[in-house]
CSV table of C-alpha atoms in Angstrom, one decimal:
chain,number,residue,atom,x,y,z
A,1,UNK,CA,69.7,88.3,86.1
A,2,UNK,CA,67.0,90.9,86.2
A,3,UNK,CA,67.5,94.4,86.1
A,4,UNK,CA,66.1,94.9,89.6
A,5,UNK,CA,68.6,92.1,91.3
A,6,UNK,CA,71.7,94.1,89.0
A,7,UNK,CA,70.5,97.4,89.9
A,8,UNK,CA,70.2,96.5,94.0
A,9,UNK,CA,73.9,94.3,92.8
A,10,UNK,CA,75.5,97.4,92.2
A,11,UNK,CA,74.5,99.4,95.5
A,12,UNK,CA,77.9,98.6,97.1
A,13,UNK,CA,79.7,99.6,93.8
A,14,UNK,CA,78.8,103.0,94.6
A,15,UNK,CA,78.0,102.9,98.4
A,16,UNK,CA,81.5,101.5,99.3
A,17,UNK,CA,82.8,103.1,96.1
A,18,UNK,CA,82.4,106.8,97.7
A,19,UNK,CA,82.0,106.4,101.3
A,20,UNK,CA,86.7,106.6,101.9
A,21,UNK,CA,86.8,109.4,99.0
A,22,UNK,CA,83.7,111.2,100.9
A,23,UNK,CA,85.1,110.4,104.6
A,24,UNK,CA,88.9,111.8,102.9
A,25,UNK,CA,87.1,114.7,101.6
A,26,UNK,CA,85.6,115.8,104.3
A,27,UNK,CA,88.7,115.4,106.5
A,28,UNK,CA,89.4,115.4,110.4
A,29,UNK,CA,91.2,112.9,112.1
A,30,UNK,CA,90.3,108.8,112.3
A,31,UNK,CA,88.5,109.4,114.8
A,32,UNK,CA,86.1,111.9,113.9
A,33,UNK,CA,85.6,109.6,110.7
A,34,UNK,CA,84.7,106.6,112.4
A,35,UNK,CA,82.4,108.4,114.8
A,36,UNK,CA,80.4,110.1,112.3
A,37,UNK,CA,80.3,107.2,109.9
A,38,UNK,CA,78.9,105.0,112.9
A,39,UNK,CA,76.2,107.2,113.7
A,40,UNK,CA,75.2,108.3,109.9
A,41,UNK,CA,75.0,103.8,109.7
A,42,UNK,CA,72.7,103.8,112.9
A,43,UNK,CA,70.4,106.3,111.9
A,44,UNK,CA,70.0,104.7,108.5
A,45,UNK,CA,69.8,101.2,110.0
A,46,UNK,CA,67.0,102.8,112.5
A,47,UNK,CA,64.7,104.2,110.0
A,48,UNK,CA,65.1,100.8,107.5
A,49,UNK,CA,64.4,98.8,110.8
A,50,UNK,CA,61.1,101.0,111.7
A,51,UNK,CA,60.0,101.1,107.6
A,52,UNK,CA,60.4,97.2,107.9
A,53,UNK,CA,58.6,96.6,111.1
A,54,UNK,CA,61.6,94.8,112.2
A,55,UNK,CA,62.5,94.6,116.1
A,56,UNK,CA,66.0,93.6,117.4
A,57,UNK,CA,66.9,89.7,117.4
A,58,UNK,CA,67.6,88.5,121.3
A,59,UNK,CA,69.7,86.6,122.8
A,60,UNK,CA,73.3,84.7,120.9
A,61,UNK,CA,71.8,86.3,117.9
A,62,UNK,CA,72.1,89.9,118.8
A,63,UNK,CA,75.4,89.5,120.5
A,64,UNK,CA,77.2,88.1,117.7
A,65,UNK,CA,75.7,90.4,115.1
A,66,UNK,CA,76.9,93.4,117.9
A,67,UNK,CA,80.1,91.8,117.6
A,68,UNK,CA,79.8,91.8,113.7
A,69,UNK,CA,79.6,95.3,113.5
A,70,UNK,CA,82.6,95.6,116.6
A,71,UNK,CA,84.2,93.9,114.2
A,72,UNK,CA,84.2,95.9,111.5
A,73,UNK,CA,84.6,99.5,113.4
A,74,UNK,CA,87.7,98.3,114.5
A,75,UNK,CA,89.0,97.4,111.3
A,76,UNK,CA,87.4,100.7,109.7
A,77,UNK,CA,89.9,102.8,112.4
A,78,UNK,CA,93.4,101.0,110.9
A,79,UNK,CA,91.8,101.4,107.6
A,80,UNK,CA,91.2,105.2,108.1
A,81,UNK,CA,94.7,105.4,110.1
A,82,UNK,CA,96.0,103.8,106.7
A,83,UNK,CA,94.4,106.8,104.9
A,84,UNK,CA,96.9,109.3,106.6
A,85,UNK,CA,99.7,107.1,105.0
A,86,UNK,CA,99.6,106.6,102.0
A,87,UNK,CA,95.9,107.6,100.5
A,88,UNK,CA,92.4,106.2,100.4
A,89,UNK,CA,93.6,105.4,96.7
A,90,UNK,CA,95.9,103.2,97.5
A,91,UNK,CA,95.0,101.7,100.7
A,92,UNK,CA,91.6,100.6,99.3
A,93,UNK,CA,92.9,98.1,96.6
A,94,UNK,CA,94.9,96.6,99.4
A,95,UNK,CA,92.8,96.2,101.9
A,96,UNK,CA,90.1,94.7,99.4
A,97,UNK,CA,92.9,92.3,98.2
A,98,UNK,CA,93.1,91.2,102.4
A,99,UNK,CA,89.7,90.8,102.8
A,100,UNK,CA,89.6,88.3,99.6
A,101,UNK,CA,92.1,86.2,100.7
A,102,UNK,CA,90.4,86.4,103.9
A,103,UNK,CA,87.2,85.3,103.0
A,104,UNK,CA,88.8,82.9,100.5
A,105,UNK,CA,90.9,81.1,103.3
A,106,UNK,CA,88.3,81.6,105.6
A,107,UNK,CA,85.9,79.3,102.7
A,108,UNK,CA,89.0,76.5,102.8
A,109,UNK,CA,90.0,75.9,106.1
A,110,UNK,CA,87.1,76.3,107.9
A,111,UNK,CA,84.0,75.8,105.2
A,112,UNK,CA,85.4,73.0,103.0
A,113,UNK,CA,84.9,75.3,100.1
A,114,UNK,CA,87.4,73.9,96.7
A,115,UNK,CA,86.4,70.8,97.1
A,116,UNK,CA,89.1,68.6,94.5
A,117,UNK,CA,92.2,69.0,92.8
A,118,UNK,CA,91.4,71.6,90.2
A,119,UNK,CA,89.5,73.4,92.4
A,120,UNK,CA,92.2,74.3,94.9
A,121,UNK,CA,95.0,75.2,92.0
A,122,UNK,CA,92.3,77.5,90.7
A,123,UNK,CA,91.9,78.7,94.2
A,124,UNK,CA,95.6,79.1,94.9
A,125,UNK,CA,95.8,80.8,91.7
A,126,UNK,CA,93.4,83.6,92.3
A,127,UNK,CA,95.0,84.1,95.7
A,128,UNK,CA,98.3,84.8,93.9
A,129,UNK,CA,96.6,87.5,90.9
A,130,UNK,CA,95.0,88.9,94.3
A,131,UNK,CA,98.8,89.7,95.8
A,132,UNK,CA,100.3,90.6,92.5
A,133,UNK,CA,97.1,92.8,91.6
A,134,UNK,CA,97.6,94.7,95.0
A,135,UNK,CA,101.1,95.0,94.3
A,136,UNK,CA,100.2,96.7,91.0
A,137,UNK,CA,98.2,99.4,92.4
A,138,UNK,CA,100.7,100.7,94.7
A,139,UNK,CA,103.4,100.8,92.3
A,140,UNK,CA,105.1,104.2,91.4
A,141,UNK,CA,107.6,105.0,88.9
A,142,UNK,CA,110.2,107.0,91.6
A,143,UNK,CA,110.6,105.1,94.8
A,144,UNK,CA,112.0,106.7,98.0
A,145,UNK,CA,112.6,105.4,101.4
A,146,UNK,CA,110.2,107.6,103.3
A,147,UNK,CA,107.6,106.6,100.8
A,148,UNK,CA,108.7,102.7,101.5
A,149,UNK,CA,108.1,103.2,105.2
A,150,UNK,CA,105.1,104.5,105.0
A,151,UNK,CA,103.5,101.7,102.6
A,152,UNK,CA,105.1,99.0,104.4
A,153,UNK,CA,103.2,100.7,107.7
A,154,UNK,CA,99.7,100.9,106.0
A,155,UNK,CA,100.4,97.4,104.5
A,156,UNK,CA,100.9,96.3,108.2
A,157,UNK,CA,98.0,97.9,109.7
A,158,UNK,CA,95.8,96.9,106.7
A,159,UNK,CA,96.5,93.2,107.3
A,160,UNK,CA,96.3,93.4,111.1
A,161,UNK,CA,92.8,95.0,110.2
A,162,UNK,CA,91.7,92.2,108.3
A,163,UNK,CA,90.9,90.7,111.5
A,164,UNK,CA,88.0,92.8,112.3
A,165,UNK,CA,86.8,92.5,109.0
A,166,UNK,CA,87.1,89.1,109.0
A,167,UNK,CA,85.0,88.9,112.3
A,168,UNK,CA,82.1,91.2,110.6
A,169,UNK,CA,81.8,88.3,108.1
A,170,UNK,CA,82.2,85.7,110.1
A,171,UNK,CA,80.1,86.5,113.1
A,172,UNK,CA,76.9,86.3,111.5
A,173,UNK,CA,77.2,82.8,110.2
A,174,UNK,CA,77.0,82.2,114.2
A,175,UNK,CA,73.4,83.4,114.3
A,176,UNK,CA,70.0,82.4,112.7
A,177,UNK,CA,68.6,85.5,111.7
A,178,UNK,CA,69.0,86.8,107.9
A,179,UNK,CA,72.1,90.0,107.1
A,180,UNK,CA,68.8,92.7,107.1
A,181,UNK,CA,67.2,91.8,110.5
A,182,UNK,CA,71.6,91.5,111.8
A,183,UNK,CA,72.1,94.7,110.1
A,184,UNK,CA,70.5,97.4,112.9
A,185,UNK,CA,72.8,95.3,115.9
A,186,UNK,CA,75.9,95.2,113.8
A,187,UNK,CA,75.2,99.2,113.7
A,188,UNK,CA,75.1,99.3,117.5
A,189,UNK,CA,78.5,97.7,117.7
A,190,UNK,CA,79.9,99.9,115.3
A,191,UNK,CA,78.8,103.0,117.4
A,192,UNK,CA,79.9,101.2,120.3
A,193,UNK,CA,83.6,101.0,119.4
A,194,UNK,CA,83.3,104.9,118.2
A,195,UNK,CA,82.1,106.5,121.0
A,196,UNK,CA,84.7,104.5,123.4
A,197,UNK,CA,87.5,105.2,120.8
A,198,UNK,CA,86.5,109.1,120.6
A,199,UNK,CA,86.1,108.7,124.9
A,200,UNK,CA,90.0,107.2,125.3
A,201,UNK,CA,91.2,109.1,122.9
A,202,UNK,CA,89.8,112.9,124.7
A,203,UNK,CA,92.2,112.5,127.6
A,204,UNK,CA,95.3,113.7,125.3
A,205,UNK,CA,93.9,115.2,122.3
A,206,UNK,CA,90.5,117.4,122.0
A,207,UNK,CA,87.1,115.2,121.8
A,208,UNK,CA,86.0,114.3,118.8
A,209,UNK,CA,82.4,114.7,120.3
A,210,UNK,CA,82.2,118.1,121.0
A,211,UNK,CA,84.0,118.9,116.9
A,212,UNK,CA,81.7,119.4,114.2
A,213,UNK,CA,83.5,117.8,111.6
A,214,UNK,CA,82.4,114.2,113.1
A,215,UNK,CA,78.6,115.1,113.1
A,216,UNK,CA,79.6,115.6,108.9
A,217,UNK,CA,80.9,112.0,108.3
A,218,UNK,CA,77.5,110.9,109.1
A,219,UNK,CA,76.8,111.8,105.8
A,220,UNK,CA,79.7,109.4,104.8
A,221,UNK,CA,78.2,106.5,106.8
A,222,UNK,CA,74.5,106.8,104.5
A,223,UNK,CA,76.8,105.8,102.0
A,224,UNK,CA,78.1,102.2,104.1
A,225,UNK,CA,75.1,101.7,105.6
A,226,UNK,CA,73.7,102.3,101.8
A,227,UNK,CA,76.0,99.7,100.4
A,228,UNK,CA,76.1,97.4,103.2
A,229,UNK,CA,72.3,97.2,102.7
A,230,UNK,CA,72.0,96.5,99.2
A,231,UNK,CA,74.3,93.6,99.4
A,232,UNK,CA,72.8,91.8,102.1
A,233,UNK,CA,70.0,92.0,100.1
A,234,UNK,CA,71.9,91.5,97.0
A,235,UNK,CA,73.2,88.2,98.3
A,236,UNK,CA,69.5,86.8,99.1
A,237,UNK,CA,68.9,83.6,96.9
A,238,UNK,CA,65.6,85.2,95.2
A,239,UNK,CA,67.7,88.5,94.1
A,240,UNK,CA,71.4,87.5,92.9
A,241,UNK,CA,72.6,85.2,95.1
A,242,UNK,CA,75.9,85.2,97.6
A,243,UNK,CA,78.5,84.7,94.9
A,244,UNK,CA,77.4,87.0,91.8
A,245,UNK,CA,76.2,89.5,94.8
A,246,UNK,CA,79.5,89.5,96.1
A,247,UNK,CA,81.5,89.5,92.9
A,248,UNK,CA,79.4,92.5,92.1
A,249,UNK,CA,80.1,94.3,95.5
A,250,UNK,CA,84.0,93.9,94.8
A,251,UNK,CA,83.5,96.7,91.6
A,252,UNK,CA,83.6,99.1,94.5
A,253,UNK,CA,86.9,98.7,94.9
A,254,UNK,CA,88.0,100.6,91.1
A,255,UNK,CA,85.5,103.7,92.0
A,256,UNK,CA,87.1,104.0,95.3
A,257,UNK,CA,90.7,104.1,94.0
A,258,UNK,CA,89.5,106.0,90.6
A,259,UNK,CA,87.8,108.6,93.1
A,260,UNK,CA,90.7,109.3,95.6
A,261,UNK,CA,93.0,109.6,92.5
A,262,UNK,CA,90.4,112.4,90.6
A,263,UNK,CA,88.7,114.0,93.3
A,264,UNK,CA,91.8,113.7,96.3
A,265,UNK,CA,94.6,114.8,94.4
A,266,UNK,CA,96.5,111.8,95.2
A,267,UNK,CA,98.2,111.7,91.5
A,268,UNK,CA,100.0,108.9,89.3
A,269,UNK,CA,101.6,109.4,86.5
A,270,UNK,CA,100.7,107.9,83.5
A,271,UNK,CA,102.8,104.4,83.5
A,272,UNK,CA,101.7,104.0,87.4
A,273,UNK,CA,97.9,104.7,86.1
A,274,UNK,CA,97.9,102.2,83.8
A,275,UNK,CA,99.8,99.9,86.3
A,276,UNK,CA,97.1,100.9,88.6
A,277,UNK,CA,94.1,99.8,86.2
A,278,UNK,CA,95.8,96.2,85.1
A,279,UNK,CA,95.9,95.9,89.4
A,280,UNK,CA,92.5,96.1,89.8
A,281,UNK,CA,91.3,94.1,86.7
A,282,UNK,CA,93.4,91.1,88.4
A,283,UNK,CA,91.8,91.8,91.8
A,284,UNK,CA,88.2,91.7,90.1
A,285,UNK,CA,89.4,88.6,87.9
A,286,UNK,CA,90.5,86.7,90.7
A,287,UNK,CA,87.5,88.1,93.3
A,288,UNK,CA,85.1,85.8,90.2
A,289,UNK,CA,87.7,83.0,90.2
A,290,UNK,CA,87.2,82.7,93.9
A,291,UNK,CA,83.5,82.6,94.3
A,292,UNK,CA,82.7,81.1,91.3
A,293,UNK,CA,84.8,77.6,92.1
């Protein structure tokens, strides 16, 4: 691997690494998240479509890469939702450990991926460090039943969000065009959902289009659009391929929960840190298990 592919490899590690402790830090409600983080993708999918010369694909091809990025702005709202529960730093290794075992049944059932025997018990045992990794990060030394409720909520929505992730993966694979000339329609969707989620939402709560905190998280969505565009790029053959690309896209996942635990206030004590860490190390082991077989 050169330094170039690693270096364009690691864009997501900080891209999707800082975008939920930026969008935390900067506050507001889901909504105002979303919408700003839409637009802030747009703008920088725009201006990489215009410095590439690149138009918008037509017909199946631009519909399903919309409904990629529909997709994903769905799922992004229950992930943000989540983050009102129980922290970007804890909701982030969970819904990373969903979208694994997404993608990872996703590859089985409907790609024929573990071909064999050995294969599939490798398979099935990186699907169980994923669970048991995910477990580990939400640990915490004193349990209490409000505590439980809310976990058991974000774990809910989290898993019901996986769907819409699951469709921004998935939808593409319909289409013939490459992830960078996909990536300017999948923004469109995503702005789509916001603006109609910020619309429904104004008739019982104040519009998040008129409050100046959504207009901020478009500095939070230069970091997606940031991340999401390195590892399209990332997964091309000639840079680091789809498996090493995404293996290295899955570090984000420890700078996300290390961030919203440093920089949010949203504290562990020292046994539930160190639970915390071994988590994630099983989440990245079993992310190279996964794509590797």
């Amino acid at each position: 691997m050169n330094t170039t592919a690693l270096l364009i490899g690691l864009g997501p590690l900080l891209g999707w690494g800082l975008y939920p402790t930026i969008a935390s830090k900067i506050g507001g409600r889901p909504v105002n998240q979303i919408l700003g983080s839409t637009l802030g993708t747009l703008i920088f999918a725009i201006a990489f479509a215009l410095f590439k010369g690149m138009g918008l694909p037509t017909g199946s091809d631009l519909i399903f890469s919309i409904l990629s990025g529909v997709g994903w702005a769905i799922a992004q709202i229950i992930t943000f939702q989540s983050f009102t529960l129980v922290g970007s730093s804890r909701a982030m290794p969970i819904t990373t450990a969903f979208q694994l075992l997404g993608a990872s049944l996703w590859g089985v059932f409907a790609l024929g991926n573990w071909p064999g025997v050995t294969a599939k018990i490798l398979g099935a045992f990186a699907l169980v460090l994923i669970i048991l990794g995910a477990w580990l990060t939400v640990w915490t030394e004193k349990k209490n039943k409000e505590d439980s409720h809310l976990l058991r909520k974000a774990v809910l929505l989290l898993a019901i969000g996986e769907i819409g992730y699951w469709a921004y993966s998935a939808a593409p694979q319909a289409t013939s065009i490459d992830g960078m000339h996909a990536f300017l329609p999948q923004a469109i969707g995503m702005v789509i959902v916001a603006v109609i989620y910020a619309i429904v939402l104004s008739f019982k709560e104040k519009s998040a289009l008129v409050e100046v905190v959504s207009y901020k998280h478009i500095f939070s969505g230069f970091f997606f659009a940031f991340a999401a565009l390195t590892y399209l790029i990332s997964a091309q053959p000639n840079m680091n391929g789809l498996a090493t690309g995404f293996i290295l896209s899955q570090t984000s996942v420890v700078l996300a929960t290390l961030t919203g635990i440093w920089f949010l206030g949203q504290k562990k004590t020292k046994k539930e840190m160190t639970v915390t860490i071994i988590g994630l190390v099983l989440i990245l082991v079993a992310a190279t298990i996964t794509v590797l077989l």
